[in-house]
Coordinates of C-alpha atoms in Angstrom, one line a residue:
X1 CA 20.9 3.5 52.7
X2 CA 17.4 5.1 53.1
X3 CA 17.1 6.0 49.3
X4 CA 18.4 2.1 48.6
X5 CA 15.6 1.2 50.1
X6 CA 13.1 3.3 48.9
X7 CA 14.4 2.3 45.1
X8 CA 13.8 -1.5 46.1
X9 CA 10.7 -0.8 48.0
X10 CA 9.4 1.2 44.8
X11 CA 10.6 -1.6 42.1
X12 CA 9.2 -4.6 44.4
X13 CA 5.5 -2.6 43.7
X14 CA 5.9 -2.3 40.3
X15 CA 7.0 -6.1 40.2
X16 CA 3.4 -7.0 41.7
X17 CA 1.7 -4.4 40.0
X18 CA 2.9 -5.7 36.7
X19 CA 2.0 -9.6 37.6
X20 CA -1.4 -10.2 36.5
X21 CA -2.9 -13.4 38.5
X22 CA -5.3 -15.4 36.6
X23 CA -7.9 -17.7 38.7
X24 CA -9.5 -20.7 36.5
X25 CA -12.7 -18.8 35.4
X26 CA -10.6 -16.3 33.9
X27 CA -8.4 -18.4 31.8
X28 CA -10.9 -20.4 31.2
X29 CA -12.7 -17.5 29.4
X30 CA -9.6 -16.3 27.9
X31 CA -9.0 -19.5 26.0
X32 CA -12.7 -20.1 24.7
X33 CA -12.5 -16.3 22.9
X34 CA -9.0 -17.5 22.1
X35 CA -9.2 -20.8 20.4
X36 CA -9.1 -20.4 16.6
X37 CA -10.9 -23.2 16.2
X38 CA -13.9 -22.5 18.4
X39 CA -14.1 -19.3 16.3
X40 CA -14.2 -22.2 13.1
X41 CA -17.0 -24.1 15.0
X42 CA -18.8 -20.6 15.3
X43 CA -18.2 -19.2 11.5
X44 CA -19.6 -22.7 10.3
X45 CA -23.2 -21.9 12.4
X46 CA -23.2 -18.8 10.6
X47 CA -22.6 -20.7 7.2
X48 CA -25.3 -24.0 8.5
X49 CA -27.5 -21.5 9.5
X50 CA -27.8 -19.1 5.5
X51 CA -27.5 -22.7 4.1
X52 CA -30.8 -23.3 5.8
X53 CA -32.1 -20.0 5.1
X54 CA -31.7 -21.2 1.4
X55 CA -33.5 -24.7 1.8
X56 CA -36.6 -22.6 2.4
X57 CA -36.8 -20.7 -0.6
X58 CA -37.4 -24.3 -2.7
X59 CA -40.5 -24.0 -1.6
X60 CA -41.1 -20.1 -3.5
X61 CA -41.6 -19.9 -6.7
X62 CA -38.3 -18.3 -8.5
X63 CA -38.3 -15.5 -11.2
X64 CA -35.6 -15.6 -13.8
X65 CA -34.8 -13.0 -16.4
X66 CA -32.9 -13.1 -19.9
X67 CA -32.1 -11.3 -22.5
X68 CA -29.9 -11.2 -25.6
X69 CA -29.0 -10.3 -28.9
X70 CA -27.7 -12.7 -31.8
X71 CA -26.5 -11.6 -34.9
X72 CA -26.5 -14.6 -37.8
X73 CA -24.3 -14.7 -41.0
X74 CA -27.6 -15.6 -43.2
X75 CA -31.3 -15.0 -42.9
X76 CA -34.1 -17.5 -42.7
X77 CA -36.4 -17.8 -46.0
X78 CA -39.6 -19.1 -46.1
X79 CA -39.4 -19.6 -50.1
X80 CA -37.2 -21.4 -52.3
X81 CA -35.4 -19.5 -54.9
X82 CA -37.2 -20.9 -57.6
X83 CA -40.4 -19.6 -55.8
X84 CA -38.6 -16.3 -55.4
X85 CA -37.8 -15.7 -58.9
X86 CA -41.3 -17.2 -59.9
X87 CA -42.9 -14.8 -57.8
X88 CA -40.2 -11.7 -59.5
X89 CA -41.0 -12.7 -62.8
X90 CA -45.0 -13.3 -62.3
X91 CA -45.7 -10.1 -65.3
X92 CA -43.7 -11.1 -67.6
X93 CA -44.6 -15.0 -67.3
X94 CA -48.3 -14.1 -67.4
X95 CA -48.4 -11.5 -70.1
X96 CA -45.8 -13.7 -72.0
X97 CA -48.8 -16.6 -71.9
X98 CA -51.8 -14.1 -72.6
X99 CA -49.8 -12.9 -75.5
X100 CA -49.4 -16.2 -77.1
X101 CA -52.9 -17.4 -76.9
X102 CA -54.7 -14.2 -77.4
X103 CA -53.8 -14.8 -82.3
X104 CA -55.9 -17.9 -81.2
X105 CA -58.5 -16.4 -79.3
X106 CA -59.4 -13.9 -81.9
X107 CA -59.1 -15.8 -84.8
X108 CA -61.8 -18.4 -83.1
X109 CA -63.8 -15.6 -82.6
X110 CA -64.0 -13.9 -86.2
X111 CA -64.5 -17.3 -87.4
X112 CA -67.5 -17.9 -85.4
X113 CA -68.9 -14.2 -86.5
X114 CA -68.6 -13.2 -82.7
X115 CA -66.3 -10.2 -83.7
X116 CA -65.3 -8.6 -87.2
X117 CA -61.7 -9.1 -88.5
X118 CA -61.7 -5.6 -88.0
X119 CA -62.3 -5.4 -84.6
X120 CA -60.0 -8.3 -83.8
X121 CA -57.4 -6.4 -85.2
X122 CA -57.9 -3.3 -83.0
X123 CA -58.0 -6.1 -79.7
X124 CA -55.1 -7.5 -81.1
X125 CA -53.3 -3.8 -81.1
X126 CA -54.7 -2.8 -77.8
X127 CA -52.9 -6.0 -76.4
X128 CA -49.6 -5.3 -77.5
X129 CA -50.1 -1.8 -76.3
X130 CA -51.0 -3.0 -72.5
X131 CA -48.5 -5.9 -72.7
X132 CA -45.4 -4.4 -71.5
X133 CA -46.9 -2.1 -68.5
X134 CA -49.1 -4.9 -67.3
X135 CA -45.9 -7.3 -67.3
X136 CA -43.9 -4.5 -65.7
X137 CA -47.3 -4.1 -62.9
X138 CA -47.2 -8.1 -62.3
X139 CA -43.7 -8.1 -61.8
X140 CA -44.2 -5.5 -59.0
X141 CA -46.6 -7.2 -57.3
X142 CA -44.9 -10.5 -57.2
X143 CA -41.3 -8.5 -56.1
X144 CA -43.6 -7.2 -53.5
X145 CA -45.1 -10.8 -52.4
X146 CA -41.0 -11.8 -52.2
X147 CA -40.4 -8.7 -49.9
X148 CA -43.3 -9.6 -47.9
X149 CA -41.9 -13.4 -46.9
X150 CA -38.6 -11.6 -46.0
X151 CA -38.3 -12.8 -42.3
X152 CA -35.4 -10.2 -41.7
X153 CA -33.4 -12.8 -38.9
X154 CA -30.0 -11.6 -39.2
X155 CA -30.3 -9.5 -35.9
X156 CA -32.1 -11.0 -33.3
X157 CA -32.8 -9.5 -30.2
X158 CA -34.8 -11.7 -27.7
X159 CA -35.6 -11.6 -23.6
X160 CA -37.9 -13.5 -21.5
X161 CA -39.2 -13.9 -17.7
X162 CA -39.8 -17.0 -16.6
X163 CA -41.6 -18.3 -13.5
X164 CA -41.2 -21.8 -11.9
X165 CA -43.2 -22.9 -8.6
X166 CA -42.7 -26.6 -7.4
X167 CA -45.7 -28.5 -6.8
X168 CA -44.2 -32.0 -6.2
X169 CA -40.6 -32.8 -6.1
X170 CA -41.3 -36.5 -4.7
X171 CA -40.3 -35.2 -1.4
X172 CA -36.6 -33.7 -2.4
X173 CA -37.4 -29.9 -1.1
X174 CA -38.3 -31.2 2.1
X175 CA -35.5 -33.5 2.6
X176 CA -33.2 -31.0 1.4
X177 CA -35.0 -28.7 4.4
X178 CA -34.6 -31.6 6.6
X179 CA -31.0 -32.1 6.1
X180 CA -29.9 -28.0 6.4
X181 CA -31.8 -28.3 10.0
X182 CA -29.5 -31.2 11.3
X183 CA -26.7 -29.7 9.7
X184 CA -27.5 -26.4 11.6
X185 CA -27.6 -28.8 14.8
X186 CA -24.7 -31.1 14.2
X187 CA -22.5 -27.3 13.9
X188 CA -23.8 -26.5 17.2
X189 CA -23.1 -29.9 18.6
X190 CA -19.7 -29.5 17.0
X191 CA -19.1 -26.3 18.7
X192 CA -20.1 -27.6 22.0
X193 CA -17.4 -29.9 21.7
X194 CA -14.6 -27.8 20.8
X195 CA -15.7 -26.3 23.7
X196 CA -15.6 -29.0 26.4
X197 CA -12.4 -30.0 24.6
X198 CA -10.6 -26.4 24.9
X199 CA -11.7 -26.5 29.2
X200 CA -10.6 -29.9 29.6
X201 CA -7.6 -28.3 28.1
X202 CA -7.0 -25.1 29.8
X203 CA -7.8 -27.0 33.4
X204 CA -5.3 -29.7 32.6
X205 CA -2.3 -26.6 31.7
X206 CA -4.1 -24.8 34.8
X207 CA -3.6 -27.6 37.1
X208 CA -0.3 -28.6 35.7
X209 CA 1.5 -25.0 36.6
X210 CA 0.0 -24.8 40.1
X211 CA 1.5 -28.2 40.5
X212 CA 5.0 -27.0 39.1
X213 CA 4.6 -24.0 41.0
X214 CA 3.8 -26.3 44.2
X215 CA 6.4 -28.2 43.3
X216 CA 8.7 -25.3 43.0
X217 CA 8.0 -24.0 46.8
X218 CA 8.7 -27.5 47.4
X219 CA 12.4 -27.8 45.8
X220 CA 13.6 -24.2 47.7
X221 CA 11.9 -25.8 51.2
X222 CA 14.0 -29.0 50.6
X223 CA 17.1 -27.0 49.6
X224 CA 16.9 -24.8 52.1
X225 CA 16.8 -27.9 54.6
X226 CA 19.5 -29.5 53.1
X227 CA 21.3 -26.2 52.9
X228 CA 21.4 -25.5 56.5
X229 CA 22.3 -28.8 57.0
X230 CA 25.5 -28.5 55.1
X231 CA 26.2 -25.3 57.0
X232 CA 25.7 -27.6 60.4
X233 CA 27.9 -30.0 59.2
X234 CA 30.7 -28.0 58.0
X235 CA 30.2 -25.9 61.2
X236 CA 30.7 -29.7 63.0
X237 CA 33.8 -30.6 60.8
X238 CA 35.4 -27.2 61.8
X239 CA 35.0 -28.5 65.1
X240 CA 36.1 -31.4 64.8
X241 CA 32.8 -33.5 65.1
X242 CA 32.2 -34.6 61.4
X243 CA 34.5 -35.8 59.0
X244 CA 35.1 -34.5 55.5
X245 CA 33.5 -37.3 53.8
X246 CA 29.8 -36.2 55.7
X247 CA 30.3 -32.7 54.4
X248 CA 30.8 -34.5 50.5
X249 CA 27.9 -36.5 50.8
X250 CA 25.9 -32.9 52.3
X251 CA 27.6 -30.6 49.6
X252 CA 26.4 -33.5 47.2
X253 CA 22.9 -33.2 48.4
X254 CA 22.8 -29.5 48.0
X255 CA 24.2 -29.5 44.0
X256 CA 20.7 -31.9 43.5
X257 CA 18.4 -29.9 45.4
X258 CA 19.8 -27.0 43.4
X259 CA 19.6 -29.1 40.2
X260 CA 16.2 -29.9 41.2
X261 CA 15.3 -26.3 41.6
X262 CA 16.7 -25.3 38.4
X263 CA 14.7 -28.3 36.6
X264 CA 11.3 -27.2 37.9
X265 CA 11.8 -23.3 37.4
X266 CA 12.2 -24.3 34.3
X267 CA 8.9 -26.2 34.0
X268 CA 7.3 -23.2 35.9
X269 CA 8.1 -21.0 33.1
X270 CA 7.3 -23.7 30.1
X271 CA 4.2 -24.3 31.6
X272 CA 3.3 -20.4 32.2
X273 CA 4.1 -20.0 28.6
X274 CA 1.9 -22.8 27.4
X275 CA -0.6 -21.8 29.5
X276 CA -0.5 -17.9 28.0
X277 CA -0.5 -19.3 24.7
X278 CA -3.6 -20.7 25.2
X279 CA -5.4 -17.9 26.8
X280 CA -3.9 -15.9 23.8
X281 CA -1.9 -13.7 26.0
X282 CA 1.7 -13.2 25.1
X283 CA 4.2 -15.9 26.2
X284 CA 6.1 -13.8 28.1
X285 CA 3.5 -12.4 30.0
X286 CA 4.3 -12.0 33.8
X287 CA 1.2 -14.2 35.3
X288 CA 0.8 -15.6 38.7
X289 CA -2.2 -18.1 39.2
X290 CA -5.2 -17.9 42.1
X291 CA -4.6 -21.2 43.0
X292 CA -0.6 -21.4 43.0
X293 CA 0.0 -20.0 47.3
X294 CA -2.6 -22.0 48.7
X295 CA -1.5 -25.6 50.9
X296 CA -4.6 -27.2 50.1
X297 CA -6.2 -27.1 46.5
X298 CA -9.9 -26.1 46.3
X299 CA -11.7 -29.1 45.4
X300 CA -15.2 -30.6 46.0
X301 CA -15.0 -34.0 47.9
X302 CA -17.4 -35.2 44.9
X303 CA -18.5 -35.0 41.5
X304 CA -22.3 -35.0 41.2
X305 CA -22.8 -38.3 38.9
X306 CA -25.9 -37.9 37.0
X307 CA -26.2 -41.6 35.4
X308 CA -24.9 -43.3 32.0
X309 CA -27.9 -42.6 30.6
X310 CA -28.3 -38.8 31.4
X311 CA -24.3 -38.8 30.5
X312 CA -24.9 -40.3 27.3
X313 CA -27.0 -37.9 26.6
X314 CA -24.8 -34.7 27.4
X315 CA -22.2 -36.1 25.0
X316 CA -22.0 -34.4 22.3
X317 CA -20.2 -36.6 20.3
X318 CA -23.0 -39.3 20.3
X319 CA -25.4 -36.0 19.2
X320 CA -23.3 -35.3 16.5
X321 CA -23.3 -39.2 15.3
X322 CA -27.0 -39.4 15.8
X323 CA -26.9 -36.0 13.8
X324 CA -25.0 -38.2 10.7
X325 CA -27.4 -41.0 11.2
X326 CA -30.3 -38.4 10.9
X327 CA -28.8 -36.7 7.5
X328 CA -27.8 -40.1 6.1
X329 CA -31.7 -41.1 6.5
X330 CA -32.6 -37.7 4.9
X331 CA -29.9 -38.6 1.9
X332 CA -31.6 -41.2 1.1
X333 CA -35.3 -39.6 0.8
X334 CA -33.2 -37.1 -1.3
X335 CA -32.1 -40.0 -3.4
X336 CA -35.3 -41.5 -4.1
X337 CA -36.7 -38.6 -4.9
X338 CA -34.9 -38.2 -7.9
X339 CA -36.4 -41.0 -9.6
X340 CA -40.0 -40.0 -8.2
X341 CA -42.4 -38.0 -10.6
X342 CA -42.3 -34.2 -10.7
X343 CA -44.4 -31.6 -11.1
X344 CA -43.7 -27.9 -11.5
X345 CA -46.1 -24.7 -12.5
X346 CA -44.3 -23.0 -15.5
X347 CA -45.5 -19.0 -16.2
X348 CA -43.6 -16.1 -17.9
X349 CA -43.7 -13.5 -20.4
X350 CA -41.1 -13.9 -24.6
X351 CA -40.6 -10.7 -26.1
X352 CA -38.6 -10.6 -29.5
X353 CA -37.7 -8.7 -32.3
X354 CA -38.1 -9.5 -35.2
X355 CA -41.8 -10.2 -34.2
X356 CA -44.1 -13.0 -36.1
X357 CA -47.1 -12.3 -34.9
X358 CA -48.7 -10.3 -37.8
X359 CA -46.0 -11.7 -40.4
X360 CA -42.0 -10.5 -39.5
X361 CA -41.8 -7.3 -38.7
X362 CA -39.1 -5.5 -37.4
X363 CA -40.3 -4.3 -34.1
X364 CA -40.8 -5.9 -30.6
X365 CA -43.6 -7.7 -29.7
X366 CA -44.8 -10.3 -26.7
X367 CA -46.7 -13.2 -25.2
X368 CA -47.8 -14.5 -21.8
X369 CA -47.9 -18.2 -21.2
X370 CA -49.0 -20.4 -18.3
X371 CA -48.2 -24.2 -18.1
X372 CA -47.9 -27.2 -16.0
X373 CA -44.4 -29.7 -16.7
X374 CA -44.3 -33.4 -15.3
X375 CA -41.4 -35.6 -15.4
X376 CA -42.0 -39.1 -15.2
X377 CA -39.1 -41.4 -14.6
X378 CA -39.6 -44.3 -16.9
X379 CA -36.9 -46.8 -17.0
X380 CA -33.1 -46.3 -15.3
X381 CA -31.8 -49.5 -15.6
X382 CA -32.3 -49.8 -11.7
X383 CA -30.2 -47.1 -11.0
X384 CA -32.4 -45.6 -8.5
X385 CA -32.7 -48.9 -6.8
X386 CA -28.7 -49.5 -6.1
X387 CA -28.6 -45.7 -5.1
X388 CA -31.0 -46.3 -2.3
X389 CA -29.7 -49.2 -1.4
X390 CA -26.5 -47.9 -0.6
X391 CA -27.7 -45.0 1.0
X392 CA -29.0 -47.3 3.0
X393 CA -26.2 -49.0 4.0
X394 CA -24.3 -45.8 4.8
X395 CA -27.4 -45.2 7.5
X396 CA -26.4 -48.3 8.7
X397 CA -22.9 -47.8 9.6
X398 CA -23.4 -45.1 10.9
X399 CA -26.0 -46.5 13.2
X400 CA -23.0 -49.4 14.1
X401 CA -20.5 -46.5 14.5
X402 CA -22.9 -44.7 17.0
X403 CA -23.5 -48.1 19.2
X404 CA -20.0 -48.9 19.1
X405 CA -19.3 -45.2 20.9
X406 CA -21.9 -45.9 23.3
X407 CA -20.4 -48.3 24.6
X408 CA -16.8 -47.1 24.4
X409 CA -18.1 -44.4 26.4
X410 CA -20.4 -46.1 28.7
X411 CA -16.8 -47.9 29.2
X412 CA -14.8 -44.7 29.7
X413 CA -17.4 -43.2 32.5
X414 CA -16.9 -46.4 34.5
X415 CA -12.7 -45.5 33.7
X416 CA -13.2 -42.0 35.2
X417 CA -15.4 -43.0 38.3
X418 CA -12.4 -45.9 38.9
X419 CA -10.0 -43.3 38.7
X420 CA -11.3 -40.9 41.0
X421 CA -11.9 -43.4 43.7
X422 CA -8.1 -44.2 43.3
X423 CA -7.3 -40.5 43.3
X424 CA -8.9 -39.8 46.7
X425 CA -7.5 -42.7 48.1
X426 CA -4.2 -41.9 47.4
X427 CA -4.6 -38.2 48.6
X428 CA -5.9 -39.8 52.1
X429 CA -2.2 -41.7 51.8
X430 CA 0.1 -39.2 51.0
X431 CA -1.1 -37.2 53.2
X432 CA -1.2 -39.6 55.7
X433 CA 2.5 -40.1 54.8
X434 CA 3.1 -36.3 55.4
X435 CA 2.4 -36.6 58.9
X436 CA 4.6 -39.2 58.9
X437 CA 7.4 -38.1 57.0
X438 CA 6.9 -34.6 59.1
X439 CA 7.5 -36.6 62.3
X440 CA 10.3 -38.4 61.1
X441 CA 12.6 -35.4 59.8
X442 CA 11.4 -33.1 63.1
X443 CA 12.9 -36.6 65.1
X444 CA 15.9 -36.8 62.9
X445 CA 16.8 -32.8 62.9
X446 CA 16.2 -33.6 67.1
X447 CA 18.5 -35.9 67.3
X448 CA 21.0 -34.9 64.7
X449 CA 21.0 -31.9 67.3
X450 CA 21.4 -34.2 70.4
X451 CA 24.2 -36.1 68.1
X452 CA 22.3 -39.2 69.0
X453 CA 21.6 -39.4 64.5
X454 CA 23.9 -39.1 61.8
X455 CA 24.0 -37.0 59.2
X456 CA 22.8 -39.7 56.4
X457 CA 19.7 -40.0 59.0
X458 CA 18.8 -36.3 58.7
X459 CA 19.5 -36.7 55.0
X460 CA 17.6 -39.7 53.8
X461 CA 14.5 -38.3 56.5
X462 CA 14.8 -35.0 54.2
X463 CA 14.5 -36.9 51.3
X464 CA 11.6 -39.1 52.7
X465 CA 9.9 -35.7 53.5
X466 CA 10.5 -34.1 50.1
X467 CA 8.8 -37.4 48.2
X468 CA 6.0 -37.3 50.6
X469 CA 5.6 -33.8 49.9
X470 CA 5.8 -34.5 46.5
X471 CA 3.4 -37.3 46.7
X472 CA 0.7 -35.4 48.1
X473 CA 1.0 -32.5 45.6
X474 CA 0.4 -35.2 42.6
X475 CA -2.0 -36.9 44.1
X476 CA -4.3 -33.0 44.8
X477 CA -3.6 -32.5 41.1
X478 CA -4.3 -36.2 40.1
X479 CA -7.6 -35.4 42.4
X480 CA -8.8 -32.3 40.0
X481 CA -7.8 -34.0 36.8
X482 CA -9.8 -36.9 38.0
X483 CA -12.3 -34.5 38.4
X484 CA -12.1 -32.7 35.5
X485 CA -12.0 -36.2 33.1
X486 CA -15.2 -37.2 34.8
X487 CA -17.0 -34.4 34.2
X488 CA -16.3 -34.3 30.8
X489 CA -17.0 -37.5 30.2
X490 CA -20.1 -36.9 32.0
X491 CA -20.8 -34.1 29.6
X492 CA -20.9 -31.3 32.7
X493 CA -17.4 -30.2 32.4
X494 CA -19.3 -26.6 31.0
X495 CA -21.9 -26.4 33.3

C-alpha cells in the first residue's frame, strides 16, 4: 500500500511539473512573436524603409556604363562606285587624255617655229615611253585615295559612361521622397494595429478559458450538491420517507449536472487549444492559466479615460487614413510634375573602334562631353489637367473616408463607455444575487434536513444558486472585456 502511494504521490508531481501556467503578460507576449501576420507588418518596415533609402538617391547623380560589339553584314562607304572606279582608273583616264592632245600640241608648236619637227618627234617618243608607267603610277594613287575612304564598319566595338544629375524635376524627386516617408509611417501605423488587434485577441481567448474554467468548478460544485442530494433522497426512500418519483426527478438532476459538466470540459479543452494556437504553442499542450483558481478576477474598478480627442489620436487607424490622405496629396505633386519642365546635367566619356577622329582607323579612340538637357512640355491635349484633377478627387475621398471614421469611432468610444457602466452594474447584481441565492439554498438544505422543504425546494434553490453563480462569473468576464474593448478603442489597450 505504501509503494501505491508513493507511485501516485510521484506521478501527481510530474502532472504539475509538466503543466505550464500562463498569466496574461505571458501569453500576451507569446502571441505578438507568434502572429504571422505581425511578422508581415514588420517585413513590410523593412521593405518601406530600403524603398525610402532609394527615394534619396534621386537626388545623386547616377553613373551608367555600356559596352558592346556589333558585327554588320555590309560596310559604310563614303563614295559612290562611280567615284570608286573614277578614282581606280585616274592613270589611265589622264594619260589616255594627255596622249590624245599631246599630236595637237606639237604640231601647233612646230608650226609656230617654237620647236623643230625634229624635236617634236623626240617629245612625241618620250611620251609614249612615260605613258604606260605614269598611267600605272595614277592608278595607284587613286586605288590608294579609295583605300583611304574605306571606313572599315563591319565590326564595331563601342562603350560609353554616362553621367546624369537632376537639377529640376518640377518637384517629382521630392514628392517621390515625400511619399516613401509616409509610406515608412503608414507600415508602422499598420503594425501598431495588428498589434492592438492580436491583444484584444489573446485577452478575449484569455478571459474566455478562465471563464470556462470558472465555469467548470462551477458544474462539479453543482453536481456534487445535487449528487449528495440524490444520495439523501434515496437514503430517505429506503427509509421510507421519499417516494420513488422524488429519487427520478433527483437522479434526473444529476444526468444534467453531469451533462453539464461534460459540455464545459469540453469547452475548457477547445478553448485551451485555441488559446495555444495563438500563443504558438502546441495544441495539446498541458497549460493552466494565473487567473483560472482565483474567486474574484483581478480587475481595476476603472479605465483611465483620456478624452475623444486624445483617443482619436491613439487610433491608429485614423493615422493610417491620414497617412493615405497625405500620399494621395503627394500623388498628385508627382502628377503634375510630369508635365512641368525638366532639367538634367548630362556628362560622360564614348570610346569606339573603328575611330573617326583622324579619318577611320582601326583602333580605339575617345571623347569627353558635358551638357545640359531640358524638356519642355508643350501641348498634351490637357492630359496633365484631367490627371490632376482626379488625383484630386482621390484626396478627397479619402479625406470623406477619414471623417466618416471619426465619427464612427467617436460613436464606438461612447459604445464602450455605455457598456462598461452596464458591465459593473450587473456585477454589483449578480453578486448581490449570490448572497441571495447562497441564503436561499443554505435555508432550503436546513430545512430539507428538518423535513420542513421538499426535495423540488432544495432542487430548484440549487439551480437558483448555480445561475447566480453563473451570472456573476459572466458578468467578471463581461467586466474585463468591457475593459479591454475600451481601451482599445481608446487606443491604450498596449500601454
Amino acid at each position: 500500500m505504501r509503494k501505491v502511494l508513493t507511485l501516485f504521490m510521484l506521478t501527481a508531481m510530474l502532472t504539475v511539473d509538466a503543466q505550464r501556467v500562463l498569466t496574461l503578460d505571458e501569453c500576451r507576449a507569446m502571441a505578438l512573436s507568434n502572429n504571422k501576420q505581425l511578422r508581415v507588418a514588420m517585413v513590410k518596415q523593412d521593405v518601406a524603409a530600403n524603398i525610402r533609402k532609394a527615394a534619396r538617391t534621386n537626388y545623386l547623380p547616377k553613373v551608367d556604363a555600356v559596352g558592346g560589339y556589333e558585327f554588320f553584314s555590309r560596310e559604310i562607304s563614303l563614295l559612290s562606285k562611280d567615284q570608286q572606279a573614277t578614282f581606280a582608273n585616274m592613270g589611265t583616264s589622264l594619260m589616255t587624255g594627255i596622249g590624245s592632245s599631246m599630236p595637237d600640241v606639237l604640231t601647233g608648236m612646230v608650226m609656230k617655229g617654237a620647236i623643230t619637227p625634229e624635236f617634236a618627234q623626240q617629245m612625241g617618243a618620250v611620251m609614249n615611253e612615260l605613258g604606260q608607267p605614269a598611267a600605272a603610277i595614277g592608278n595607284q594613287l587613286g586605288q590608294k585615295i579609295n583605300e583611304a575612304f574605306k571606313t572599315d564598319t563591319r565590326n564595331v566595338f563601342a562603350a560609353s559612361v554616362m553621367l546624369r544629375q537632376p537639377i529640376y524635376m518640377g518637384g517629382a524627386i521630392t514628392a517621390a521622397n515625400r511619399m516613401a516617408e509616409i509610406n515608412q509611417q503608414l507600415v508602422a501605423n499598420e503594425e501598431q494595429n495588428v498589434t492592438e488587434n492580436t491583444l484584444k485577441n489573446i485577452d478575449d481567448v484569455y478571459w474566455m478559458v478562465v471563464s470556462l474554467s470558472q465555469k467548470q468548478k462551477l458544474a462539479t460544485s453543482y453536481r456534487d450538491l445535487v449528487q449528495k442530494l440524490s444520495d439523501d433522497v434515496h437514503k430517505m426512500i429506503g427509509e421510507g420517507v421519499a417516494t420513488k418519483a422524488v429519487g427520478l426527478q433527483v437522479d434526473v438532476k444529476v444526468n444534467e449536472a453531469d451533462m453539464q459538466l461534460t459540455q464545459v470540459e469540453n469547452g475548457v479543452a477547445l478553448a485551451k487549444m485555441l488559446l495555444c494556437q495563438i500563443c504558438g504553442l502546441p495544441t495539446d499542450s498541458d497549460i493552466a492559466l494565473a487567473d483560472e483558481g482565483k474567486d474574484v478576477l483581478p480587475y481595476s474598478t476603472t479605465v483611465e479615460d483620456i478624452g475623444n480627442e486624445a483617443a482619436l489620436g491613439n487610433r491608429s487607424e485614423l493615422k493610417m487614413l491620414e497617412n493615405a490622405i497625405q500620399i494621395s496629396e503627394q500623388s498628385t505633386k508627382l502628377v503634375r510634375a510630369a508635365y512641368l519642365p525638366q532639367v538634367a546635367l548630362t556628362g560622360g566619356y564614348l570610346l569606339s573602334n573603328p575611330t573617326v577622329f583622324n579619318g577611320f582607323e582601326r583602333k580605339f579612340g575617345g571623347m569627353w562631353n558635358v551638357g545640359v538637357m531640358v524638356r519642355v512640355p508643350v501641348w498634351n491635349w490637357f492630359e496633365g489637367d484631367y490627371k490632376v484633377r482626379a488625383s484630386r478627387a482621390a484626396t478627397t475621398i479619402a479625406t470623406m473616408e477619414l471623417d466618416d471614421a471619426r465619427e464612427k469611432i467617436e460613436l464606438q468610444l461612447e459604445q464602450c463607455r455605455f457598456k462598461l457602466k452596464e458591465a459593473d452594474k450587473r456585477l454589483a447584481m449578480a453578486t448581490k444575487n449570490l448572497t441571495s441565492a447562497d441564503e436561499n439554498l443554505r435555508c432550503a438544505n436546513v430545512g430539507f434536513r428538518e423535513g420542513v422543504m421538499e426535495a423540488t425546494d432544495v432542487m430548484a434553490a440549487q439551480t437558483a444558486w448555480q445561475q447566480a453563480q453563473s451570472q456573476k462569473i459572466d458578468a467578471e468576464v463581461d467586466v474585463k472585456l468591457a475593459q479591454v474593448a475600451l481601451k482599445k478603442a481608446l487606443g491604450t489597450l498596449n500601454n
